């Protein structure tokens, strides 16, 4: 098998948190060493599926771009672009909607959860979110999609859409595999460890942001909800402690079992202190580099434009083939 074609998208919504960093961004950085190519997209069109302020959307897009670069994505070694700059993705969304089952979209957990959270409008865009995601991935003929656990169902749907298209119109699209990390696939909220750390609907104290400074990180991890008892072990009735074990294992690059052995005789206080120190060490270089990169919006725009041009070259080829197979437009 040749080198994988890697593709993933990240929303420019909210402030990126430790879950996004561990579940996704860290994998992107690793992926750019293996991908041929590795392609990463800031999905502003997905972001408008829920209410968001236009000015804030632009700010968050630059924030996200600067975080990705600060984390180690290198535009010389990957393709990094803004989704809305490559119109081929939106046209492909419509074409793929013809082979997407309404019933499948209805079954998506993310749609069910997010639609229940909306106070005013449940947009059709929220319902269509996975079709746009399918277009993103399939336009680039990705073989591998690095994501957190919460995206597993969406990747399965993308495979189903590709399969159905190929059955109806002939072998055209590539069925991608998800790449979900073995440890850290679902970082949990520090205050409510039964729910995932999330951009929306969570308390500040339960969410560590990539740009949090040492004091905030110590405060949040020091105040993290632990469980009854005092053993540092992963057990079904210890979601808080299990989450911290995974965070520490990822931050140190070790197996979670090593963490359990090391802290077997320690109390929760010492353990939480160690987790906080490791997270500070993990995120500090990103925060420092971000502070250098974020102010230069013209440079960020130039990098996005260069990335969009490369992405367009790939996506336009797929789109032309899909149109032709479906009998859309003049024959090629
Ligand atoms: N808690 C998490 N643990 C591990 N991975 C996670 N991801 C998200 N939360 C966790 C992964 O991060 C990537 C980007 O997600 P996104 O584009 O959906 O960004 P977001 O909307 O800001 O992320 P959230 O927190 O998931 O927002 P909510 O909960 O508000 O929808 C994806 O690969 C995702 O799996």
mmCIF file of C-alpha atoms and ligand atoms in Angstrom:
data_model
loop_
_atom_site.group_PDB
_atom_site.id
_atom_site.type_symbol
_atom_site.label_atom_id
_atom_site.label_comp_id
_atom_site.label_asym_id
_atom_site.label_seq_id
_atom_site.Cartn_x
_atom_site.Cartn_y
_atom_site.Cartn_z
ATOM 1 C CA UNK A 1 0.000 0.000 0.000
ATOM 2 C CA UNK A 2 1.259 3.493 -0.855
ATOM 3 C CA UNK A 3 1.377 6.540 1.404
ATOM 4 C CA UNK A 4 -2.058 7.604 2.696
ATOM 5 C CA UNK A 5 -3.918 10.618 1.426
ATOM 6 C CA UNK A 6 -4.869 12.286 4.685
ATOM 7 C CA UNK A 7 -7.704 14.781 5.055
ATOM 8 C CA UNK A 8 -9.375 16.357 8.055
ATOM 9 C CA UNK A 9 -11.362 19.468 8.882
ATOM 10 C CA UNK A 10 -11.646 21.592 11.989
ATOM 11 C CA UNK A 11 -14.241 24.238 12.796
ATOM 12 C CA UNK A 12 -13.302 27.858 13.430
ATOM 13 C CA UNK A 13 -15.816 28.029 16.235
ATOM 14 C CA UNK A 14 -15.185 28.801 19.859
ATOM 15 C CA UNK A 15 -11.810 28.417 21.438
ATOM 16 C CA UNK A 16 -9.940 25.245 20.579
ATOM 17 C CA UNK A 17 -9.636 23.006 23.610
ATOM 18 C CA UNK A 18 -7.477 20.176 24.885
ATOM 19 C CA UNK A 19 -9.884 17.621 23.333
ATOM 20 C CA UNK A 20 -9.451 19.188 19.886
ATOM 21 C CA UNK A 21 -5.695 19.283 20.446
ATOM 22 C CA UNK A 22 -5.287 15.687 21.600
ATOM 23 C CA UNK A 23 -8.002 14.077 19.447
ATOM 24 C CA UNK A 24 -7.310 15.957 16.239
ATOM 25 C CA UNK A 25 -4.561 18.587 15.949
ATOM 26 C CA UNK A 26 -1.808 16.353 17.331
ATOM 27 C CA UNK A 27 -2.755 13.708 14.765
ATOM 28 C CA UNK A 28 -2.651 16.284 11.961
ATOM 29 C CA UNK A 29 0.922 17.218 12.840
ATOM 30 C CA UNK A 30 1.931 13.564 12.875
ATOM 31 C CA UNK A 31 -0.014 12.995 9.641
ATOM 32 C CA UNK A 32 1.894 15.565 7.653
ATOM 33 C CA UNK A 33 4.962 13.313 7.929
ATOM 34 C CA UNK A 34 3.101 10.398 6.316
ATOM 35 C CA UNK A 35 0.471 11.920 4.063
ATOM 36 C CA UNK A 36 0.962 12.197 0.329
ATOM 37 C CA UNK A 37 -0.483 14.695 0.597
ATOM 38 C CA UNK A 38 -1.854 15.596 4.048
ATOM 39 C CA UNK A 39 -4.679 18.100 3.657
ATOM 40 C CA UNK A 40 -6.276 20.131 6.457
ATOM 41 C CA UNK A 41 -9.211 22.442 6.133
ATOM 42 C CA UNK A 42 -10.726 25.074 8.403
ATOM 43 C CA UNK A 43 -14.402 24.479 7.885
ATOM 44 C CA UNK A 44 -16.080 27.879 8.068
ATOM 45 C CA UNK A 45 -19.087 26.633 6.077
ATOM 46 C CA UNK A 46 -19.728 24.014 8.720
ATOM 47 C CA UNK A 47 -19.498 26.690 11.399
ATOM 48 C CA UNK A 48 -22.541 28.562 10.058
ATOM 49 C CA UNK A 49 -24.759 25.541 10.667
ATOM 50 C CA UNK A 50 -25.365 27.085 14.080
ATOM 51 C CA UNK A 51 -25.793 30.788 14.844
ATOM 52 C CA UNK A 52 -22.542 32.715 14.728
ATOM 53 C CA UNK A 53 -21.573 36.359 14.415
ATOM 54 C CA UNK A 54 -19.874 37.206 11.084
ATOM 55 C CA UNK A 55 -17.101 39.303 12.652
ATOM 56 C CA UNK A 56 -16.446 36.675 15.285
ATOM 57 C CA UNK A 57 -16.319 33.939 12.650
ATOM 58 C CA UNK A 58 -13.461 35.747 10.876
ATOM 59 C CA UNK A 59 -11.597 36.271 14.153
ATOM 60 C CA UNK A 60 -11.976 32.639 15.134
ATOM 61 C CA UNK A 61 -10.823 31.522 11.722
ATOM 62 C CA UNK A 62 -7.552 33.397 12.166
ATOM 63 C CA UNK A 63 -7.285 32.091 15.739
ATOM 64 C CA UNK A 64 -7.702 28.524 14.500
ATOM 65 C CA UNK A 65 -5.250 29.006 11.640
ATOM 66 C CA UNK A 66 -2.629 30.444 14.005
ATOM 67 C CA UNK A 67 -3.165 27.556 16.456
ATOM 68 C CA UNK A 68 -2.704 24.966 13.698
ATOM 69 C CA UNK A 69 0.527 26.610 12.551
ATOM 70 C CA UNK A 70 1.719 27.054 16.127
ATOM 71 C CA UNK A 71 1.031 23.372 16.826
ATOM 72 C CA UNK A 72 3.383 22.439 14.022
ATOM 73 C CA UNK A 73 1.474 22.305 10.741
ATOM 74 C CA UNK A 74 3.852 23.456 8.042
ATOM 75 C CA UNK A 75 2.352 24.710 4.738
ATOM 76 C CA UNK A 76 5.464 23.384 2.997
ATOM 77 C CA UNK A 77 4.603 19.873 4.143
ATOM 78 C CA UNK A 78 0.801 19.894 4.052
ATOM 79 C CA UNK A 79 -2.072 21.656 2.336
ATOM 80 C CA UNK A 80 -3.867 23.977 4.711
ATOM 81 C CA UNK A 81 -6.860 25.957 3.481
ATOM 82 C CA UNK A 82 -10.233 27.560 4.256
ATOM 83 C CA UNK A 83 -13.191 25.471 3.133
ATOM 84 C CA UNK A 84 -15.202 28.351 1.643
ATOM 85 C CA UNK A 85 -12.296 29.279 -0.661
ATOM 86 C CA UNK A 86 -12.773 26.053 -2.619
ATOM 87 C CA UNK A 87 -16.266 26.221 -4.117
ATOM 88 C CA UNK A 88 -15.928 22.721 -5.510
ATOM 89 C CA UNK A 89 -16.749 21.410 -2.018
ATOM 90 C CA UNK A 90 -20.182 23.041 -1.996
ATOM 91 C CA UNK A 91 -21.121 21.879 -5.481
ATOM 92 C CA UNK A 92 -20.019 18.368 -4.622
ATOM 93 C CA UNK A 93 -22.207 18.528 -1.497
ATOM 94 C CA UNK A 94 -25.285 18.936 -3.656
ATOM 95 C CA UNK A 95 -24.282 16.160 -6.040
ATOM 96 C CA UNK A 96 -23.609 13.784 -3.149
ATOM 97 C CA UNK A 97 -26.914 14.648 -1.523
ATOM 98 C CA UNK A 98 -28.499 12.694 -4.396
ATOM 99 C CA UNK A 99 -26.941 9.498 -3.019
ATOM 100 C CA UNK A 100 -27.360 10.291 0.683
ATOM 101 C CA UNK A 101 -30.270 8.708 2.530
ATOM 102 C CA UNK A 102 -32.437 11.135 4.479
ATOM 103 C CA UNK A 103 -32.880 8.375 7.064
ATOM 104 C CA UNK A 104 -29.107 8.130 7.561
ATOM 105 C CA UNK A 105 -28.839 11.871 8.241
ATOM 106 C CA UNK A 106 -31.712 11.556 10.697
ATOM 107 C CA UNK A 107 -29.763 8.954 12.652
ATOM 108 C CA UNK A 108 -26.655 11.094 13.193
ATOM 109 C CA UNK A 109 -25.976 11.566 16.922
ATOM 110 C CA UNK A 110 -24.401 14.975 16.345
ATOM 111 C CA UNK A 111 -27.536 16.253 14.606
ATOM 112 C CA UNK A 112 -29.749 14.930 17.393
ATOM 113 C CA UNK A 113 -27.595 16.508 20.104
ATOM 114 C CA UNK A 114 -27.003 19.829 18.362
ATOM 115 C CA UNK A 115 -30.586 20.269 17.213
ATOM 116 C CA UNK A 116 -31.779 19.734 20.787
ATOM 117 C CA UNK A 117 -29.378 22.480 21.957
ATOM 118 C CA UNK A 118 -30.649 25.152 19.535
ATOM 119 C CA UNK A 119 -32.873 27.730 21.163
ATOM 120 C CA UNK A 120 -34.189 29.407 17.996
ATOM 121 C CA UNK A 121 -33.512 27.853 14.630
ATOM 122 C CA UNK A 122 -32.581 24.272 13.834
ATOM 123 C CA UNK A 123 -31.078 24.982 10.422
ATOM 124 C CA UNK A 124 -31.205 22.660 7.426
ATOM 125 C CA UNK A 125 -27.419 23.216 7.329
ATOM 126 C CA UNK A 126 -27.122 21.381 10.641
ATOM 127 C CA UNK A 127 -28.954 18.437 9.079
ATOM 128 C CA UNK A 128 -26.764 18.600 5.954
ATOM 129 C CA UNK A 129 -23.519 18.971 7.930
ATOM 130 C CA UNK A 130 -22.358 15.371 7.270
ATOM 131 C CA UNK A 131 -22.936 15.695 3.502
ATOM 132 C CA UNK A 132 -20.638 18.729 3.351
ATOM 133 C CA UNK A 133 -18.159 16.754 5.427
ATOM 134 C CA UNK A 134 -18.432 13.883 2.922
ATOM 135 C CA UNK A 135 -17.769 16.310 0.068
ATOM 136 C CA UNK A 136 -14.680 17.656 1.864
ATOM 137 C CA UNK A 137 -13.198 14.212 2.325
ATOM 138 C CA UNK A 138 -14.269 12.649 -0.987
ATOM 139 C CA UNK A 139 -13.213 15.657 -3.091
ATOM 140 C CA UNK A 140 -9.645 14.915 -2.075
ATOM 141 C CA UNK A 141 -9.918 11.135 -2.447
ATOM 142 C CA UNK A 142 -8.666 10.809 1.102
ATOM 143 C CA UNK A 143 -7.804 7.335 2.317
ATOM 144 C CA UNK A 144 -7.388 8.335 5.968
ATOM 145 C CA UNK A 145 -9.305 10.803 8.145
ATOM 146 C CA UNK A 146 -7.818 11.664 11.557
ATOM 147 C CA UNK A 147 -10.625 12.541 13.984
ATOM 148 C CA UNK A 148 -11.754 12.139 17.578
ATOM 149 C CA UNK A 149 -14.191 9.388 18.618
ATOM 150 C CA UNK A 150 -17.221 11.704 18.239
ATOM 151 C CA UNK A 151 -16.763 11.712 14.461
ATOM 152 C CA UNK A 152 -16.787 7.920 13.989
ATOM 153 C CA UNK A 153 -20.424 7.837 12.817
ATOM 154 C CA UNK A 154 -19.867 10.632 10.305
ATOM 155 C CA UNK A 155 -16.896 8.826 8.736
ATOM 156 C CA UNK A 156 -19.006 5.664 8.444
ATOM 157 C CA UNK A 157 -21.635 7.712 6.605
ATOM 158 C CA UNK A 158 -18.986 9.120 4.247
ATOM 159 C CA UNK A 159 -18.012 5.558 3.385
ATOM 160 C CA UNK A 160 -21.653 4.702 2.747
ATOM 161 C CA UNK A 161 -22.092 7.725 0.460
ATOM 162 C CA UNK A 162 -18.972 6.801 -1.544
ATOM 163 C CA UNK A 163 -20.143 3.188 -1.799
ATOM 164 C CA UNK A 164 -23.601 4.171 -3.006
ATOM 165 C CA UNK A 165 -22.176 6.609 -5.544
ATOM 166 C CA UNK A 166 -19.784 3.994 -6.927
ATOM 167 C CA UNK A 167 -22.535 1.383 -7.160
ATOM 168 C CA UNK A 168 -24.777 3.702 -9.118
ATOM 169 C CA UNK A 169 -22.299 5.571 -11.293
ATOM 170 C CA UNK A 170 -19.207 3.357 -11.459
ATOM 171 C CA UNK A 171 -15.990 3.297 -9.440
ATOM 172 C CA UNK A 172 -15.143 6.969 -8.811
ATOM 173 C CA UNK A 173 -14.873 7.830 -5.126
ATOM 174 C CA UNK A 174 -12.540 6.446 -2.478
ATOM 175 C CA UNK A 175 -13.902 5.004 0.781
ATOM 176 C CA UNK A 176 -11.778 6.524 3.558
ATOM 177 C CA UNK A 177 -10.752 4.934 6.855
ATOM 178 C CA UNK A 178 -11.053 6.876 10.077
ATOM 179 C CA UNK A 179 -7.948 7.270 12.230
ATOM 180 C CA UNK A 180 -9.022 7.605 15.843
ATOM 181 C CA UNK A 181 -6.216 7.702 18.422
ATOM 182 C CA UNK A 182 -5.981 4.696 20.783
ATOM 183 C CA UNK A 183 -5.561 7.030 23.776
ATOM 184 C CA UNK A 184 -7.197 10.456 23.995
ATOM 185 C CA UNK A 185 -9.935 9.827 21.397
ATOM 186 C CA UNK A 186 -12.520 11.316 23.719
ATOM 187 C CA UNK A 187 -11.204 13.772 26.280
ATOM 188 C CA UNK A 188 -13.891 14.366 28.867
ATOM 189 C CA UNK A 189 -15.054 17.555 30.577
ATOM 190 C CA UNK A 190 -13.145 18.138 33.833
ATOM 191 C CA UNK A 191 -16.286 19.065 35.764
ATOM 192 C CA UNK A 192 -18.676 16.582 34.153
ATOM 193 C CA UNK A 193 -16.511 13.629 33.147
ATOM 194 C CA UNK A 194 -19.494 11.772 31.684
ATOM 195 C CA UNK A 195 -19.630 14.275 28.792
ATOM 196 C CA UNK A 196 -16.934 15.083 26.292
ATOM 197 C CA UNK A 197 -14.887 18.230 26.538
ATOM 198 C CA UNK A 198 -16.693 20.474 24.123
ATOM 199 C CA UNK A 199 -16.778 23.927 22.578
ATOM 200 C CA UNK A 200 -20.438 24.472 23.276
ATOM 201 C CA UNK A 201 -22.508 24.201 26.386
ATOM 202 C CA UNK A 202 -19.706 23.506 28.862
ATOM 203 C CA UNK A 203 -18.573 25.392 31.941
ATOM 204 C CA UNK A 204 -15.276 27.260 31.645
ATOM 205 C CA UNK A 205 -13.868 25.296 34.596
ATOM 206 C CA UNK A 206 -14.349 21.984 32.810
ATOM 207 C CA UNK A 207 -12.549 22.974 29.621
ATOM 208 C CA UNK A 208 -8.824 23.496 29.168
ATOM 209 C CA UNK A 209 -8.167 25.746 26.186
ATOM 210 C CA UNK A 210 -5.086 25.405 24.019
ATOM 211 C CA UNK A 211 -4.304 29.052 24.776
ATOM 212 C CA UNK A 212 -4.767 28.811 28.546
ATOM 213 C CA UNK A 213 -1.747 29.959 30.563
ATOM 214 C CA UNK A 214 -0.132 27.945 33.382
ATOM 215 C CA UNK A 215 -2.249 29.518 36.141
ATOM 216 C CA UNK A 216 -5.549 28.677 34.410
ATOM 217 C CA UNK A 217 -4.382 25.155 33.617
ATOM 218 C CA UNK A 218 -3.339 24.503 37.234
ATOM 219 C CA UNK A 219 -6.626 25.913 38.501
ATOM 220 C CA UNK A 220 -8.793 23.827 36.157
ATOM 221 C CA UNK A 221 -6.878 20.580 36.639
ATOM 222 C CA UNK A 222 -6.539 21.140 40.366
ATOM 223 C CA UNK A 223 -10.319 21.543 40.535
ATOM 224 C CA UNK A 224 -11.086 18.615 38.224
ATOM 225 C CA UNK A 225 -13.799 16.318 39.536
ATOM 226 C CA UNK A 226 -12.308 13.044 40.719
ATOM 227 C CA UNK A 227 -14.179 10.068 42.073
ATOM 228 C CA UNK A 228 -14.669 8.375 45.405
ATOM 229 C CA UNK A 229 -11.815 6.192 46.629
ATOM 230 C CA UNK A 230 -8.207 7.181 46.127
ATOM 231 C CA UNK A 231 -6.714 4.824 43.561
ATOM 232 C CA UNK A 232 -5.370 6.244 40.323
ATOM 233 C CA UNK A 233 -6.828 3.595 37.993
ATOM 234 C CA UNK A 234 -9.047 3.494 34.933
ATOM 235 C CA UNK A 235 -12.326 1.915 35.983
ATOM 236 C CA UNK A 236 -15.903 2.302 34.718
ATOM 237 C CA UNK A 237 -16.948 4.018 37.949
ATOM 238 C CA UNK A 238 -13.989 6.429 37.789
ATOM 239 C CA UNK A 239 -14.539 8.509 34.642
ATOM 240 C CA UNK A 240 -12.879 11.608 36.142
ATOM 241 C CA UNK A 241 -9.673 9.836 37.144
ATOM 242 C CA UNK A 242 -9.604 7.770 33.935
ATOM 243 C CA UNK A 243 -9.789 10.981 31.911
ATOM 244 C CA UNK A 244 -6.861 12.519 33.791
ATOM 245 C CA UNK A 245 -4.826 9.327 33.332
ATOM 246 C CA UNK A 246 -5.368 9.509 29.569
ATOM 247 C CA UNK A 247 -4.479 13.205 29.478
ATOM 248 C CA UNK A 248 -1.252 12.619 31.383
ATOM 249 C CA UNK A 249 -0.349 9.596 29.241
ATOM 250 C CA UNK A 250 -0.791 11.592 26.039
ATOM 251 C CA UNK A 251 1.037 14.652 27.375
ATOM 252 C CA UNK A 252 4.013 12.520 28.386
ATOM 253 C CA UNK A 253 3.811 10.199 25.371
ATOM 254 C CA UNK A 254 3.548 7.060 27.534
ATOM 255 C CA UNK A 255 1.086 4.217 27.942
ATOM 256 C CA UNK A 256 -1.752 4.881 30.464
ATOM 257 C CA UNK A 257 -0.673 1.779 32.397
ATOM 258 C CA UNK A 258 2.646 3.476 33.168
ATOM 259 C CA UNK A 259 0.732 6.363 34.719
ATOM 260 C CA UNK A 260 -1.289 3.960 36.873
ATOM 261 C CA UNK A 261 1.872 2.226 38.088
ATOM 262 C CA UNK A 262 3.671 5.491 38.841
ATOM 263 C CA UNK A 263 0.782 6.928 40.859
ATOM 264 C CA UNK A 264 -0.341 3.686 42.537
ATOM 265 C CA UNK A 265 0.651 4.975 45.967
ATOM 266 C CA UNK A 266 -0.041 8.684 45.402
ATOM 267 C CA UNK A 267 -3.077 10.722 46.423
ATOM 268 C CA UNK A 268 -5.310 12.586 43.997
ATOM 269 C CA UNK A 269 -3.688 15.927 44.895
ATOM 270 C CA UNK A 270 -0.190 14.912 43.755
ATOM 271 C CA UNK A 271 -1.614 13.192 40.719
ATOM 272 C CA UNK A 272 -3.574 16.255 39.598
ATOM 273 C CA UNK A 273 -0.517 18.431 40.139
ATOM 274 C CA UNK A 274 1.484 16.147 37.815
ATOM 275 C CA UNK A 275 -1.250 16.265 35.160
ATOM 276 C CA UNK A 276 -1.337 20.064 35.311
ATOM 277 C CA UNK A 277 2.451 20.318 34.941
ATOM 278 C CA UNK A 278 2.454 17.978 31.951
ATOM 279 C CA UNK A 279 -0.381 19.888 30.246
ATOM 280 C CA UNK A 280 1.388 23.209 30.814
ATOM 281 C CA UNK A 281 4.481 21.735 29.179
ATOM 282 C CA UNK A 282 2.419 20.349 26.295
ATOM 283 C CA UNK A 283 0.599 23.589 25.512
ATOM 284 C CA UNK A 284 3.111 26.315 26.419
ATOM 285 C CA UNK A 285 5.106 26.119 23.155
ATOM 286 C CA UNK A 286 1.875 26.305 21.150
ATOM 287 C CA UNK A 287 0.670 29.338 23.104
ATOM 288 C CA UNK A 288 4.004 31.127 22.712
ATOM 289 C CA UNK A 289 4.244 30.497 18.991
ATOM 290 C CA UNK A 290 0.591 31.489 18.572
ATOM 291 C CA UNK A 291 1.319 34.885 20.112
ATOM 292 C CA UNK A 292 3.945 35.468 17.424
ATOM 293 C CA UNK A 293 1.811 34.297 14.492
ATOM 294 C CA UNK A 294 -1.693 35.551 15.281
ATOM 295 C CA UNK A 295 -1.152 39.316 14.806
ATOM 296 C CA UNK A 296 -0.086 39.021 11.159
ATOM 297 C CA UNK A 297 -3.467 38.426 9.515
ATOM 298 C CA UNK A 298 -2.103 39.295 6.062
ATOM 299 C CA UNK A 299 0.415 36.481 6.361
ATOM 300 C CA UNK A 300 -2.297 34.094 7.543
ATOM 301 C CA UNK A 301 -4.452 35.101 4.546
ATOM 302 C CA UNK A 302 -1.550 34.562 2.140
ATOM 303 C CA UNK A 303 -0.946 31.066 3.523
ATOM 304 C CA UNK A 304 -4.660 30.255 3.271
ATOM 305 C CA UNK A 305 -4.776 31.491 -0.337
ATOM 306 C CA UNK A 306 -1.785 29.386 -1.349
ATOM 307 C CA UNK A 307 -3.359 26.351 0.309
ATOM 308 C CA UNK A 308 -6.700 26.956 -1.420
ATOM 309 C CA UNK A 309 -5.047 26.966 -4.821
ATOM 310 C CA UNK A 310 -3.500 23.565 -4.212
ATOM 311 C CA UNK A 311 -6.745 22.180 -2.786
ATOM 312 C CA UNK A 312 -8.743 23.508 -5.742
ATOM 313 C CA UNK A 313 -6.519 21.680 -8.209
ATOM 314 C CA UNK A 314 -7.318 18.375 -6.522
ATOM 315 C CA UNK A 315 -11.009 19.005 -5.793
ATOM 316 C CA UNK A 316 -11.815 20.310 -9.281
ATOM 317 C CA UNK A 317 -10.559 17.068 -10.834
ATOM 318 C CA UNK A 318 -12.838 14.977 -8.637
ATOM 319 C CA UNK A 319 -15.782 17.290 -9.198
ATOM 320 C CA UNK A 320 -15.381 17.150 -13.001
ATOM 321 C CA UNK A 321 -15.378 13.363 -12.862
ATOM 322 C CA UNK A 322 -18.406 13.207 -10.558
ATOM 323 C CA UNK A 323 -20.366 15.625 -12.777
ATOM 324 C CA UNK A 324 -19.512 13.605 -15.833
ATOM 325 C CA UNK A 325 -20.495 10.297 -14.244
ATOM 326 C CA UNK A 326 -23.813 11.788 -13.174
ATOM 327 C CA UNK A 327 -24.533 13.304 -16.572
ATOM 328 C CA UNK A 328 -24.345 16.870 -15.308
ATOM 329 C CA UNK A 329 -23.265 19.613 -17.736
ATOM 330 C CA UNK A 330 -21.814 19.219 -21.218
ATOM 331 C CA UNK A 331 -20.049 15.903 -21.879
ATOM 332 C CA UNK A 332 -16.326 15.997 -21.224
HETATM 333 N N1 LIG B 1 -13.401 15.964 23.645
HETATM 334 C C1 LIG B 1 -12.747 15.581 22.555
HETATM 335 N N2 LIG B 1 -11.805 14.612 22.620
HETATM 336 C C2 LIG B 1 -11.130 14.221 21.508
HETATM 337 N N3 LIG B 1 -11.335 14.774 20.270
HETATM 338 C C3 LIG B 1 -12.257 15.749 20.170
HETATM 339 N N4 LIG B 1 -12.694 16.496 19.115
HETATM 340 C C4 LIG B 1 -13.643 17.358 19.554
HETATM 341 N N5 LIG B 1 -13.852 17.197 20.869
HETATM 342 C C5 LIG B 1 -13.007 16.204 21.287
HETATM 343 C C6 LIG B 1 -12.178 16.388 17.749
HETATM 344 O O1 LIG B 1 -11.705 17.665 17.365
HETATM 345 C C7 LIG B 1 -11.840 17.791 15.946
HETATM 346 C C8 LIG B 1 -12.396 19.143 15.594
HETATM 347 O O2 LIG B 1 -13.719 19.220 16.043
HETATM 348 P P1 LIG B 1 -14.731 20.282 15.469
HETATM 349 O O3 LIG B 1 -14.287 20.783 14.175
HETATM 350 O O4 LIG B 1 -16.107 19.706 15.596
HETATM 351 O O5 LIG B 1 -14.534 21.468 16.435
HETATM 352 P P2 LIG B 1 -15.472 21.945 17.554
HETATM 353 O O6 LIG B 1 -16.870 22.025 17.062
HETATM 354 O O7 LIG B 1 -14.848 23.162 18.103
HETATM 355 O O8 LIG B 1 -15.312 20.748 18.552
HETATM 356 P P3 LIG B 1 -16.282 20.284 19.637
HETATM 357 O O9 LIG B 1 -15.699 20.542 20.938
HETATM 358 O O10 LIG B 1 -16.622 18.874 19.269
HETATM 359 O O11 LIG B 1 -17.544 21.209 19.559
HETATM 360 P P4 LIG B 1 -18.998 20.862 19.923
HETATM 361 O O12 LIG B 1 -18.982 19.814 21.003
HETATM 362 O O13 LIG B 1 -19.576 22.121 20.337
HETATM 363 O O14 LIG B 1 -19.538 20.322 18.645
HETATM 364 C C9 LIG B 1 -12.681 16.610 15.472
HETATM 365 O O15 LIG B 1 -11.847 15.657 14.859
HETATM 366 C C10 LIG B 1 -13.261 16.049 16.748
HETATM 367 O O16 LIG B 1 -13.461 14.658 16.665
#
